[in-house]
PDB file of C-alpha atoms in Angstrom:
ATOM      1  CA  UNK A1335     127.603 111.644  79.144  1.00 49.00           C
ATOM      2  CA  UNK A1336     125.430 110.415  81.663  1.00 52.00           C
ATOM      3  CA  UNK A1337     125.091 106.557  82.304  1.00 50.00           C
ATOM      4  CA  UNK A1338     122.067 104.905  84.137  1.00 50.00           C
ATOM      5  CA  UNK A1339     121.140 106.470  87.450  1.00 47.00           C
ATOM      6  CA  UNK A1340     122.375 104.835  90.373  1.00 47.00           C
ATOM      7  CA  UNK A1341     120.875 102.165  92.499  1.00 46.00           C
ATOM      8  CA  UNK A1342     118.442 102.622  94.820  1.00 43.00           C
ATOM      9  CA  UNK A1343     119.858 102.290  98.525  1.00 41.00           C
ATOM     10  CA  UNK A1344     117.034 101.627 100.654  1.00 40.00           C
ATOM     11  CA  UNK A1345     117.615 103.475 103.724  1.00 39.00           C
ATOM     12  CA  UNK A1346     118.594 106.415 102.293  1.00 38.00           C
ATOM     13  CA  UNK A1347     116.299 107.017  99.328  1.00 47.00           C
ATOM     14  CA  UNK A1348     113.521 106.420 101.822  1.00 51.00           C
ATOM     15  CA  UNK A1349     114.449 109.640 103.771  1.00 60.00           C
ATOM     16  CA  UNK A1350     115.548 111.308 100.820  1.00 65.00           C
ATOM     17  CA  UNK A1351     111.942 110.521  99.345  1.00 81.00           C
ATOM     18  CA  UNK A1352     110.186 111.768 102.909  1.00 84.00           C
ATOM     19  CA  UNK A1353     112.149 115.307 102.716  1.00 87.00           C
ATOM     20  CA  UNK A1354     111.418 115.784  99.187  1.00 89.00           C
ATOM     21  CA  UNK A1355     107.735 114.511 100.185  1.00 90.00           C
ATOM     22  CA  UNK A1356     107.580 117.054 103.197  1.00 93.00           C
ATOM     23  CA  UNK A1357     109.036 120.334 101.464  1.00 94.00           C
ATOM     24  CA  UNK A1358     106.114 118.940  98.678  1.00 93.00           C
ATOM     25  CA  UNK A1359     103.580 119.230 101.231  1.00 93.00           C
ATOM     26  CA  UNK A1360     104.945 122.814 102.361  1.00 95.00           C
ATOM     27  CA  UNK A1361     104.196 123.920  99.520  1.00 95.00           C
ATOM     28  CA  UNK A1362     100.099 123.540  99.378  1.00 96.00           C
ATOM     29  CA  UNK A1363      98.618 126.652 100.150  1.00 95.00           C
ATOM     30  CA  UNK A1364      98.116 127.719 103.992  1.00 96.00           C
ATOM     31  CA  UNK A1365     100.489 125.324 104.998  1.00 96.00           C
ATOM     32  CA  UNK A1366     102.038 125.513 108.495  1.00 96.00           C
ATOM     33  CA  UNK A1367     103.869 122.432 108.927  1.00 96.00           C
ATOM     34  CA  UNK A1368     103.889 118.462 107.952  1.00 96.00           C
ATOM     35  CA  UNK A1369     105.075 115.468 109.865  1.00 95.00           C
ATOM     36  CA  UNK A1370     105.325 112.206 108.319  1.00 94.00           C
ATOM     37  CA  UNK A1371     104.270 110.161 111.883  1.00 95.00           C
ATOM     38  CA  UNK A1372     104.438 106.780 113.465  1.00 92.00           C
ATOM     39  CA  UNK A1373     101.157 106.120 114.926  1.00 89.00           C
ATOM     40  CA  UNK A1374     102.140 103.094 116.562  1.00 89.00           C
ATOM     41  CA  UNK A1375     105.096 104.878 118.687  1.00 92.00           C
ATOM     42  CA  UNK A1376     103.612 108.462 117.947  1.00 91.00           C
ATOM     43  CA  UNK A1377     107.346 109.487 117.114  1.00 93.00           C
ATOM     44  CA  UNK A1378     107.865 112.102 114.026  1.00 93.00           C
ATOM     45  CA  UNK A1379     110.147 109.956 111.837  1.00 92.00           C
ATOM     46  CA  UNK A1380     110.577 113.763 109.245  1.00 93.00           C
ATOM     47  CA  UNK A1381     108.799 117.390 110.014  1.00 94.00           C
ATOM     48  CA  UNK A1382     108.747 120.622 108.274  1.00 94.00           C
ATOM     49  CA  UNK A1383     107.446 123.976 109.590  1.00 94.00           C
ATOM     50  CA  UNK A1384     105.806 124.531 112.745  1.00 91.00           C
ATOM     51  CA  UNK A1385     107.447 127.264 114.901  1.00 87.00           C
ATOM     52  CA  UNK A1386     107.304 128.645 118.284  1.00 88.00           C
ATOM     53  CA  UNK A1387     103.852 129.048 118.350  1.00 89.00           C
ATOM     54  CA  UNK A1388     103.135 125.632 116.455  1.00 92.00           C
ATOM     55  CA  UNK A1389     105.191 122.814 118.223  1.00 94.00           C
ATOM     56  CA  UNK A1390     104.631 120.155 115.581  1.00 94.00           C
ATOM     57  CA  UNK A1391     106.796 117.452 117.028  1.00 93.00           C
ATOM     58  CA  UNK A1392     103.845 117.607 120.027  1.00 94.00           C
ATOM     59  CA  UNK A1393     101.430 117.936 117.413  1.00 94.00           C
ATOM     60  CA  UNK A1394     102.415 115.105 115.448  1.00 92.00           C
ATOM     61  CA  UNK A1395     102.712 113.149 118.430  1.00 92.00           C
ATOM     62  CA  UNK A1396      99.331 113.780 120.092  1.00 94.00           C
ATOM     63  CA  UNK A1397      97.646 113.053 116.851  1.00 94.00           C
ATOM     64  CA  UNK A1398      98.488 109.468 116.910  1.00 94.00           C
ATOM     65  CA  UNK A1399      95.801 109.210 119.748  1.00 94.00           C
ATOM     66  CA  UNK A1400      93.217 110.627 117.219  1.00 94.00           C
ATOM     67  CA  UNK A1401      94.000 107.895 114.561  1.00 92.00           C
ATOM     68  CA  UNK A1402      93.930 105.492 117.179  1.00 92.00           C
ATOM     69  CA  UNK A1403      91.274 106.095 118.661  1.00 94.00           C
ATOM     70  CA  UNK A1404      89.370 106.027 114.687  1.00 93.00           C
ATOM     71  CA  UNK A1405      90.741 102.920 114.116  1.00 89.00           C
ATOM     72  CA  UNK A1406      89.390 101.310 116.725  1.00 93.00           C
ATOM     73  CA  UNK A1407      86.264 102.914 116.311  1.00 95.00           C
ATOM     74  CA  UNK A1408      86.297 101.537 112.912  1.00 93.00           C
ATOM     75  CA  UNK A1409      86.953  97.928 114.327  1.00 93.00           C
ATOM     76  CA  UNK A1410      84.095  98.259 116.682  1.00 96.00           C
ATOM     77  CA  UNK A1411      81.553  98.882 114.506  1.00 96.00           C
ATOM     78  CA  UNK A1412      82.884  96.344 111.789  1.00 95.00           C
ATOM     79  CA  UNK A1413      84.161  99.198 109.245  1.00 94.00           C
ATOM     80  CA  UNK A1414      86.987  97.267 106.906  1.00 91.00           C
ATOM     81  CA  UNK A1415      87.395 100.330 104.623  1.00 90.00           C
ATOM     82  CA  UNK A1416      90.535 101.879 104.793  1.00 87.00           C
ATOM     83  CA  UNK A1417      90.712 105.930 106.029  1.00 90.00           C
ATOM     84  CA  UNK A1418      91.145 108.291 103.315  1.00 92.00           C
ATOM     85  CA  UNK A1419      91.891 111.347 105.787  1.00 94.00           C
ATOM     86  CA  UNK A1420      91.057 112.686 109.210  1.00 95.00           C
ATOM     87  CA  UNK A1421      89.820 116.472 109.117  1.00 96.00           C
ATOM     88  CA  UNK A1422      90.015 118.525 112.325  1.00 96.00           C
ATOM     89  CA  UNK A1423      88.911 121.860 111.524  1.00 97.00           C
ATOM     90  CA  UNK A1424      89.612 124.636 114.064  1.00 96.00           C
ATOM     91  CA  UNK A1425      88.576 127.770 113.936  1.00 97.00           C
ATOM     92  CA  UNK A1426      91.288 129.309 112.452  1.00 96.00           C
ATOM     93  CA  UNK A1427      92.952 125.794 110.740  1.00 96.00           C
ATOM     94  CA  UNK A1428      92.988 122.777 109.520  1.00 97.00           C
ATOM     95  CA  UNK A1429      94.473 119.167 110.643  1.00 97.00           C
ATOM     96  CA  UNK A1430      94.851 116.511 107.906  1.00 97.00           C
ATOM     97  CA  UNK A1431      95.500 113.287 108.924  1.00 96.00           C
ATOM     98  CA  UNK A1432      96.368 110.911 105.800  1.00 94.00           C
ATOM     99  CA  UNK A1433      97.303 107.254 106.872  1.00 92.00           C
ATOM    100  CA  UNK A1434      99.455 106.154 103.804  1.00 90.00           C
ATOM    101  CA  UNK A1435      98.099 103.367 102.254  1.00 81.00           C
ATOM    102  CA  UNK A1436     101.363 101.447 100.685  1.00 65.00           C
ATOM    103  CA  UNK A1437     102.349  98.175 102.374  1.00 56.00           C
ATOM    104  CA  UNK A1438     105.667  99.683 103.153  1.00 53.00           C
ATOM    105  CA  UNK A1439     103.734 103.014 104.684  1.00 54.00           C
ATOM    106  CA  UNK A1440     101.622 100.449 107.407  1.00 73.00           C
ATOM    107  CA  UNK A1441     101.149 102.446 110.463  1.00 86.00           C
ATOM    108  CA  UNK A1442     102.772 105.722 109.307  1.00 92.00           C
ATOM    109  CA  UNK A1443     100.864 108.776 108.384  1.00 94.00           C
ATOM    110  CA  UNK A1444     101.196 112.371 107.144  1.00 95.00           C
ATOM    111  CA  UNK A1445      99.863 115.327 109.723  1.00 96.00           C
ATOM    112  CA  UNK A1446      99.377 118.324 107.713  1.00 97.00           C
ATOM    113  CA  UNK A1447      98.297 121.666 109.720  1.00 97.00           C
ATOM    114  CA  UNK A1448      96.779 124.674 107.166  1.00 97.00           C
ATOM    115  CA  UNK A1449      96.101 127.990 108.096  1.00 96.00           C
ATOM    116  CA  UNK A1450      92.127 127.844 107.436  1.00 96.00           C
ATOM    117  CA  UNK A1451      91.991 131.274 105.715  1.00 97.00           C
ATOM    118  CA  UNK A1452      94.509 130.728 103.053  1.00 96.00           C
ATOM    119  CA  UNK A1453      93.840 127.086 102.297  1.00 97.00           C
ATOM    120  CA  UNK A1454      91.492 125.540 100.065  1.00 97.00           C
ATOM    121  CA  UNK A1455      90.815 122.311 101.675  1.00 96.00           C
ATOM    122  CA  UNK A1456      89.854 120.543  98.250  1.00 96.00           C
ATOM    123  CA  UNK A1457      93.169 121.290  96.599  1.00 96.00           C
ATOM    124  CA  UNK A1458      95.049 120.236  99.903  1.00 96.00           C
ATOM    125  CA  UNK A1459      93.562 117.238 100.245  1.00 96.00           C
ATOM    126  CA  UNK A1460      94.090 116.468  96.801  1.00 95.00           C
ATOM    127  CA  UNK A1461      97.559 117.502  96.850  1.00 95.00           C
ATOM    128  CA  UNK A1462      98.111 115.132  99.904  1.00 94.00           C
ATOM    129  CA  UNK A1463      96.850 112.177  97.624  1.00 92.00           C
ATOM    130  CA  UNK A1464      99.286 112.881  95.011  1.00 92.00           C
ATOM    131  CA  UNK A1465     102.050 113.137  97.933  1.00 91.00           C
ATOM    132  CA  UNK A1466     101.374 110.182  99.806  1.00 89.00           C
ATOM    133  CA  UNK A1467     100.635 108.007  96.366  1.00 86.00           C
ATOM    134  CA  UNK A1468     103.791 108.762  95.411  1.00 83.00           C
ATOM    135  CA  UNK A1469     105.766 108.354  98.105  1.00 80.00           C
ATOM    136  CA  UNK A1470     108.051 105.147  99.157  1.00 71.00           C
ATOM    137  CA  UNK A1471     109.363 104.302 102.435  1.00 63.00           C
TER     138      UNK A1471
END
């Protein structure tokens, strides 16, 4: 017999959550590799994928400038709406950039990089939702 599963230890189920999160993400169609990112220090806090012809620790890194640079843009012109997603499209990718929206997730967000011919954007972005909605930290 089983008894009640046990508690929840903060710390640790947070990173268990963002692996489980980023092998989720792995798993939408095209993907290349996720980060879940700190914009504010621009430090990966989890990654998955990349290679040596994707560095997605840089990648994750530099992107933090983008989402700056939207959220100030935002500010300036009086926007208070919060971003949904960032969409770089390349020609041979895609770059989602997903801000989470939980209180705990405040100034963290996913990166995810597709490989534009076997994505479908719709489905990824979607899938991202689901992801980021259900994940803790």
């Amino acid at each position: 017999m089983s008894g009640p599963p046990p508690p929840r230890t903060g710390i640790v189920d947070g990173m268990a959550e963002m692996d489980v999160a980023l092998k989720d993400a792995m798993q939408i169609g095209g993907a290349i590799g996720v980060a879940l990112v700190d914009h504010t220090s621009g430090m990966a806090l989890g990654t998955v994928g990349g290679g040596k012809d994707f560095d997605l620790i840089t990648a994750a890194a530099a992107n933090t400038d983008v989402i700056r640079a939207k959220l100030r843009t935002m500010e300036m012109l009086g926007l208070n709406e919060p971003i949904e997603d960032v969409l770089v499209t390349l020609d041979s990718q895609y770059h989602l950039i997903r801000p989470l929206t939980a209180r705990s997730g405040h100034g963290l967000f996913l990166y995810l990089a597709l490989h534009k011919d076997r994505a479908n954007l719709a489905m990824a972005r979607h899938q991202l939702r689901n992801i980021e909605q259900a994940l803790e930290i």
